[in-house]
Amino acid sequence: MIRTLYIDINNELKICESPYEMTSEPRLLWVDMSEPTLHENLLLSQFFHFHPLSIEDAVSVRQRPKYKEYDDYLFYVFHAIDLTTMKPEEIDVFINDRLIVTYHKEHSEEVDRAWNSIIQKPDNSKVSTSDIMFLTLDSIVDNYFPFVYDLEDKVFSFEDRHSVDISTEVLIEETFDLREDLLLIRRTVLPMKELVYRLLEGRVMTLSKKQKIFLHHINDHLVKQVEMIESSREMTADIRDNYISLNSFKMNNIMKILTIYSVIFMPLTLIAGIYGMNFDMMPELHWQYGYVAVWLVMILITFGMIAYFKKKNWF
């Protein structure tokens, strides 16, 4: 689907489907290509005459967040996040002073919000292509917050699990699932933060004072999100290590108790084995107190070893 918004030289905002349907010379032109067909993709080359490499980046290959500078326009790749799958959705932007083309293979609520914001502006005379791009970028970044907050809440909820009868195996599995989600969103947010920082510090495009303030606002949000993600990852790592250590501690205690039992029964088994041998010339076999004596010796050995282990604080 293609939709076109343009502002003519009289600062009148007009909307049509295709840029071919414009009825006047635009001062500013915004073409949004959402879920475009193969035929609609031809607009990039036949109408706008964009460089084949930038068209290939937008149409064929999923790119990481970046920008490229061409002769008469800049090409940006932004990543939004799908509301249901948490997977990144690519939004490509072709932009110069008079033209901006947003290209995305999935429907984008972030672009819709920017579109509606431009339509509702009372004064169109000061709208620029950079404003449109920054509105879209701000909407993308703001949409990260629900996911980041949700993951942070899940991390904090682990503190309440100590009083719940849940196996360590289940908790470890949930922790690893949570870390996987954090890694997934980190792969989206961190490159976006690097891209915005390059826009702020570099001389890629000329920005007004108001636009720089707006871009600083976007960058601050990304910095906050990255810090929250890194903090959550550290907390999940601590949770994972704590539960693994707890599980190892429990296992060591079990092994210690079993080892003590085994050590206690080793001399008793030896005695029982000796007097279980079938030899006629064993004098204790014909002694009338032999049975009682063996039991006394075995009991003394047992309690003596228990007392020794207690003294050593082995259990």
Short mmCIF file of C-alpha atoms in Angstrom, two decimals:
data_model
loop_
_atom_site.label_atom_id
_atom_site.label_comp_id
_atom_site.label_asym_id
_atom_site.label_seq_id
_atom_site.Cartn_x
_atom_site.Cartn_y
_atom_site.Cartn_z
CA MET A 1 0.00 0.00 0.00
CA ILE A 2 1.26 3.44 -0.93
CA ARG A 3 0.05 6.72 0.53
CA THR A 4 1.34 10.16 -0.27
CA LEU A 5 1.36 13.33 1.79
CA TYR A 6 2.66 16.56 0.34
CA ILE A 7 2.74 20.23 1.21
CA ASP A 8 2.60 22.59 -1.74
CA ILE A 9 4.26 25.98 -2.09
CA ASN A 10 1.22 27.60 -0.42
CA ASN A 11 1.75 25.35 2.63
CA GLU A 12 -1.44 23.45 1.98
CA LEU A 13 -1.31 19.82 3.08
CA LYS A 14 -2.72 17.33 0.60
CA ILE A 15 -3.03 13.55 0.63
CA CYS A 16 -3.31 11.10 -2.24
CA GLU A 17 -2.41 7.50 -2.94
CA SER A 18 0.41 7.69 -5.48
CA PRO A 19 2.88 10.52 -6.06
CA TYR A 20 1.76 10.41 -9.68
CA GLU A 21 -1.58 11.83 -8.49
CA MET A 22 -0.15 15.08 -7.12
CA THR A 23 -1.93 18.11 -8.54
CA SER A 24 0.64 20.75 -7.66
CA GLU A 25 4.36 21.18 -7.15
CA PRO A 26 5.28 19.97 -3.64
CA ARG A 27 7.44 21.91 -1.25
CA LEU A 28 7.67 18.73 0.84
CA LEU A 29 6.77 15.20 -0.22
CA TRP A 30 6.29 12.15 2.03
CA VAL A 31 5.58 8.79 0.46
CA ASP A 32 4.89 5.90 2.84
CA MET A 33 5.25 2.42 1.35
CA SER A 34 3.68 -0.14 3.66
CA GLU A 35 3.74 -3.84 2.72
CA PRO A 36 4.55 -2.89 -0.88
CA THR A 37 4.02 -5.24 -3.79
CA LEU A 38 6.65 -6.00 -6.43
CA HIS A 39 4.96 -3.55 -8.76
CA GLU A 40 4.92 -0.83 -6.09
CA ASN A 41 8.64 -1.38 -5.47
CA LEU A 42 9.30 -0.07 -8.97
CA LEU A 43 8.42 3.37 -7.67
CA LEU A 44 11.78 3.52 -5.88
CA SER A 45 13.71 3.28 -9.13
CA GLN A 46 11.34 4.63 -11.78
CA PHE A 47 9.92 7.66 -9.95
CA PHE A 48 12.52 8.54 -7.31
CA HIS A 49 15.59 7.14 -9.12
CA PHE A 50 17.25 5.98 -5.91
CA HIS A 51 20.59 4.22 -6.05
CA PRO A 52 20.25 0.46 -6.79
CA LEU A 53 22.28 -0.44 -3.68
CA SER A 54 19.93 1.43 -1.34
CA ILE A 55 16.93 -0.13 -3.08
CA GLU A 56 18.49 -3.56 -2.63
CA ASP A 57 19.09 -2.86 1.07
CA ALA A 58 15.46 -1.86 1.52
CA VAL A 59 13.78 -4.52 -0.62
CA SER A 60 15.90 -7.64 -0.46
CA VAL A 61 18.15 -7.86 2.58
CA ARG A 62 17.40 -7.30 6.27
CA GLN A 63 19.91 -4.75 7.53
CA ARG A 64 21.06 -3.70 10.97
CA PRO A 65 20.33 -0.07 12.00
CA LYS A 66 22.62 2.15 9.94
CA TYR A 67 22.80 5.07 7.53
CA LYS A 68 24.41 5.62 4.13
CA GLU A 69 25.08 8.84 2.32
CA TYR A 70 24.35 9.04 -1.39
CA ASP A 71 24.70 11.95 -3.84
CA ASP A 72 21.36 13.66 -3.27
CA TYR A 73 19.79 11.82 -0.32
CA LEU A 74 20.50 9.86 2.85
CA PHE A 75 19.40 6.30 3.50
CA TYR A 76 18.55 5.15 7.05
CA VAL A 77 17.62 1.79 8.49
CA PHE A 78 15.61 1.82 11.73
CA HIS A 79 14.36 -1.16 13.74
CA ALA A 80 10.97 -1.16 15.42
CA ILE A 81 9.70 -4.05 17.56
CA ASP A 82 6.72 -6.19 16.74
CA LEU A 83 4.06 -5.87 19.45
CA THR A 84 3.40 -9.62 19.64
CA THR A 85 6.58 -11.47 18.65
CA MET A 86 9.19 -9.02 20.00
CA LYS A 87 11.07 -9.44 16.73
CA PRO A 88 12.63 -6.43 14.98
CA GLU A 89 10.79 -4.85 12.06
CA GLU A 90 12.85 -2.87 9.61
CA ILE A 91 11.80 0.64 8.62
CA ASP A 92 13.88 2.19 5.83
CA VAL A 93 13.98 5.93 5.21
CA PHE A 94 15.13 7.76 2.06
CA ILE A 95 15.44 11.45 2.85
CA ASN A 96 16.65 14.80 1.53
CA ASP A 97 15.54 18.39 2.07
CA ARG A 98 12.29 18.05 0.10
CA LEU A 99 11.59 14.33 0.01
CA ILE A 100 11.14 11.52 2.52
CA VAL A 101 10.17 7.95 1.67
CA THR A 102 9.40 5.48 4.46
CA TYR A 103 9.56 1.85 3.39
CA HIS A 104 8.50 -1.08 5.59
CA LYS A 105 7.44 -4.62 4.71
CA GLU A 106 5.07 -4.88 7.69
CA HIS A 107 2.40 -2.48 8.84
CA SER A 108 3.98 0.04 11.22
CA GLU A 109 2.08 1.73 14.02
CA GLU A 110 5.08 3.98 14.60
CA VAL A 111 4.84 5.42 11.08
CA ASP A 112 1.06 5.78 11.51
CA ARG A 113 1.58 7.87 14.65
CA ALA A 114 4.06 10.12 12.86
CA TRP A 115 1.68 10.39 9.90
CA ASN A 116 -1.24 11.43 12.12
CA SER A 117 0.96 13.88 13.99
CA ILE A 118 1.89 15.68 10.77
CA ILE A 119 -1.73 15.75 9.58
CA GLN A 120 -2.89 17.29 12.87
CA LYS A 121 -0.29 20.06 12.90
CA PRO A 122 -2.00 23.45 12.71
CA ASP A 123 0.93 25.08 10.91
CA ASN A 124 2.51 23.28 7.94
CA SER A 125 4.92 26.03 7.00
CA LYS A 126 7.65 24.85 9.36
CA VAL A 127 7.35 21.10 8.73
CA SER A 128 10.51 19.56 7.30
CA THR A 129 11.51 16.09 6.19
CA SER A 130 13.84 15.87 9.21
CA ASP A 131 10.88 16.54 11.50
CA ILE A 132 8.99 13.65 9.93
CA MET A 133 11.95 11.31 10.31
CA PHE A 134 12.51 12.32 13.95
CA LEU A 135 8.81 11.88 14.75
CA THR A 136 8.99 8.38 13.30
CA LEU A 137 12.22 7.65 15.17
CA ASP A 138 10.78 8.97 18.44
CA SER A 139 7.71 6.77 18.02
CA ILE A 140 9.93 3.75 17.37
CA VAL A 141 12.04 4.40 20.46
CA ASP A 142 9.04 5.09 22.71
CA ASN A 143 7.56 1.78 21.64
CA TYR A 144 10.57 -0.01 23.16
CA PHE A 145 9.58 1.04 26.68
CA PRO A 146 6.63 -1.37 27.20
CA PHE A 147 8.88 -4.33 26.36
CA VAL A 148 11.75 -3.10 28.52
CA TYR A 149 9.45 -2.39 31.48
CA ASP A 150 7.73 -5.75 31.09
CA LEU A 151 11.03 -7.62 31.12
CA GLU A 152 12.22 -5.61 34.12
CA ASP A 153 9.02 -6.50 36.01
CA LYS A 154 9.60 -10.17 35.22
CA VAL A 155 13.12 -9.91 36.62
CA PHE A 156 11.89 -8.29 39.85
CA SER A 157 9.16 -10.94 40.18
CA PHE A 158 11.88 -13.56 40.71
CA GLU A 159 12.51 -12.08 44.15
CA ASP A 160 9.05 -13.30 45.20
CA ARG A 161 9.71 -16.84 44.04
CA HIS A 162 11.63 -17.83 47.17
CA SER A 163 8.39 -18.30 49.10
CA VAL A 164 6.73 -20.28 46.31
CA ASP A 165 7.13 -24.03 45.97
CA ILE A 166 8.74 -24.06 42.51
CA SER A 167 11.52 -26.40 41.53
CA THR A 168 14.96 -25.01 40.81
CA GLU A 169 14.83 -26.57 37.35
CA VAL A 170 11.72 -24.54 36.46
CA LEU A 171 13.25 -21.32 37.78
CA ILE A 172 16.46 -21.85 35.86
CA GLU A 173 14.49 -22.54 32.68
CA GLU A 174 12.44 -19.35 33.15
CA THR A 175 15.61 -17.38 33.82
CA PHE A 176 17.20 -18.55 30.60
CA ASP A 177 14.00 -17.72 28.67
CA LEU A 178 14.06 -14.24 30.17
CA ARG A 179 17.72 -13.76 29.26
CA GLU A 180 16.90 -14.81 25.72
CA ASP A 181 14.20 -12.10 25.52
CA LEU A 182 16.61 -9.54 26.96
CA LEU A 183 19.24 -10.48 24.40
CA LEU A 184 16.67 -10.20 21.62
CA ILE A 185 15.61 -6.67 22.56
CA ARG A 186 19.22 -5.68 23.27
CA ARG A 187 20.13 -6.58 19.68
CA THR A 188 17.54 -4.03 18.58
CA VAL A 189 18.03 -1.19 21.06
CA LEU A 190 21.84 -1.07 21.23
CA PRO A 191 22.44 -0.57 17.46
CA MET A 192 19.69 2.07 17.45
CA LYS A 193 21.44 3.89 20.27
CA GLU A 194 24.71 3.82 18.33
CA LEU A 195 22.95 5.16 15.22
CA VAL A 196 21.30 8.05 17.09
CA TYR A 197 24.60 8.89 18.78
CA ARG A 198 26.27 9.10 15.38
CA LEU A 199 23.50 11.41 14.19
CA LEU A 200 24.08 13.65 17.21
CA GLU A 201 27.85 13.75 17.09
CA GLY A 202 28.41 13.52 13.34
CA ARG A 203 27.72 15.95 10.54
CA VAL A 204 25.44 13.69 8.59
CA MET A 205 22.63 16.19 8.27
CA THR A 206 22.13 19.82 9.19
CA LEU A 207 19.98 20.11 12.30
CA SER A 208 18.30 23.10 13.83
CA LYS A 209 18.58 23.80 17.55
CA LYS A 210 15.06 22.46 18.08
CA GLN A 211 15.86 19.27 16.17
CA LYS A 212 19.05 18.72 18.17
CA ILE A 213 17.08 19.03 21.40
CA PHE A 214 14.54 16.53 20.07
CA LEU A 215 17.30 14.14 19.01
CA HIS A 216 18.92 14.48 22.46
CA HIS A 217 15.53 13.55 23.93
CA ILE A 218 15.43 10.40 21.77
CA ASN A 219 19.02 9.56 22.68
CA ASP A 220 18.26 9.93 26.40
CA HIS A 221 15.44 7.43 26.06
CA LEU A 222 17.73 4.96 24.32
CA VAL A 223 20.42 5.40 26.98
CA LYS A 224 17.84 4.72 29.68
CA GLN A 225 16.55 1.64 27.88
CA VAL A 226 20.04 0.22 27.37
CA GLU A 227 20.85 0.77 31.05
CA MET A 228 17.62 -0.98 32.09
CA ILE A 229 18.34 -3.90 29.77
CA GLU A 230 21.92 -4.27 31.01
CA SER A 231 20.76 -4.05 34.63
CA SER A 232 18.13 -6.73 34.00
CA ARG A 233 20.71 -8.97 32.32
CA GLU A 234 23.04 -8.60 35.31
CA MET A 235 20.19 -9.42 37.69
CA THR A 236 19.19 -12.52 35.71
CA ALA A 237 22.84 -13.60 35.68
CA ASP A 238 22.93 -13.21 39.48
CA ILE A 239 19.64 -15.11 39.82
CA ARG A 240 20.94 -17.90 37.62
CA ASP A 241 24.23 -18.11 39.53
CA ASN A 242 22.42 -18.05 42.90
CA TYR A 243 20.09 -20.87 41.99
CA ILE A 244 22.91 -22.92 40.50
CA SER A 245 24.95 -22.36 43.68
CA LEU A 246 21.95 -23.25 45.84
CA ASN A 247 21.37 -26.41 43.86
CA SER A 248 25.06 -27.33 44.16
CA PHE A 249 24.94 -26.63 47.91
CA LYS A 250 21.94 -28.93 48.35
CA MET A 251 23.62 -31.61 46.26
CA ASN A 252 26.83 -31.34 48.26
CA ASN A 253 24.91 -31.73 51.52
CA ILE A 254 23.17 -34.83 50.20
CA MET A 255 26.47 -36.29 49.00
CA LYS A 256 28.10 -35.48 52.37
CA ILE A 257 25.38 -37.28 54.31
CA LEU A 258 25.49 -40.29 51.99
CA THR A 259 29.29 -40.37 52.26
CA ILE A 260 29.12 -40.32 56.08
CA TYR A 261 26.64 -43.20 56.05
CA SER A 262 28.91 -45.11 53.68
CA VAL A 263 32.00 -44.50 55.84
CA ILE A 264 30.14 -45.63 58.99
CA PHE A 265 28.96 -48.85 57.38
CA MET A 266 32.34 -49.70 55.83
CA PRO A 267 33.92 -51.15 59.06
CA LEU A 268 30.61 -52.79 59.96
CA THR A 269 30.53 -54.45 56.56
CA LEU A 270 34.14 -55.55 57.05
CA ILE A 271 33.33 -57.19 60.38
CA ALA A 272 30.23 -58.85 58.97
CA GLY A 273 32.27 -60.07 56.01
CA ILE A 274 35.01 -61.53 58.20
CA TYR A 275 32.61 -63.49 60.39
CA GLY A 276 30.64 -64.56 57.37
CA MET A 277 33.57 -66.68 56.14
CA ASN A 278 33.08 -70.44 56.39
CA PHE A 279 36.22 -71.53 58.27
CA ASP A 280 36.11 -74.13 61.07
CA MET A 281 39.14 -72.87 62.98
CA MET A 282 37.76 -69.38 63.85
CA PRO A 283 37.74 -69.37 67.70
CA GLU A 284 35.10 -66.64 68.02
CA LEU A 285 32.53 -68.80 66.26
CA HIS A 286 32.38 -71.22 69.20
CA TRP A 287 32.53 -68.58 71.95
CA GLN A 288 29.18 -68.25 73.72
CA TYR A 289 29.47 -64.43 73.96
CA GLY A 290 30.86 -64.01 70.46
CA TYR A 291 27.61 -62.73 68.91
CA VAL A 292 27.07 -60.16 71.67
CA ALA A 293 30.71 -59.07 71.52
CA VAL A 294 30.58 -58.46 67.78
CA TRP A 295 27.45 -56.36 68.20
CA LEU A 296 29.05 -54.33 70.96
CA VAL A 297 32.14 -53.70 68.83
CA MET A 298 29.99 -52.64 65.88
CA ILE A 299 27.91 -50.30 68.04
CA LEU A 300 31.03 -48.77 69.61
CA ILE A 301 32.55 -48.21 66.15
CA THR A 302 29.33 -46.60 64.90
CA PHE A 303 28.92 -44.16 67.78
CA GLY A 304 32.65 -43.49 67.90
CA MET A 305 32.66 -42.44 64.24
CA ILE A 306 29.52 -40.31 64.69
CA ALA A 307 31.15 -38.55 67.66
CA TYR A 308 34.32 -37.97 65.64
CA PHE A 309 32.37 -36.49 62.69
CA LYS A 310 30.42 -34.24 65.07
CA LYS A 311 33.64 -33.01 66.61
CA LYS A 312 34.98 -32.14 63.16
CA ASN A 313 31.68 -30.39 62.29
CA TRP A 314 31.31 -32.53 59.20
CA PHE A 315 27.55 -32.60 59.68
#
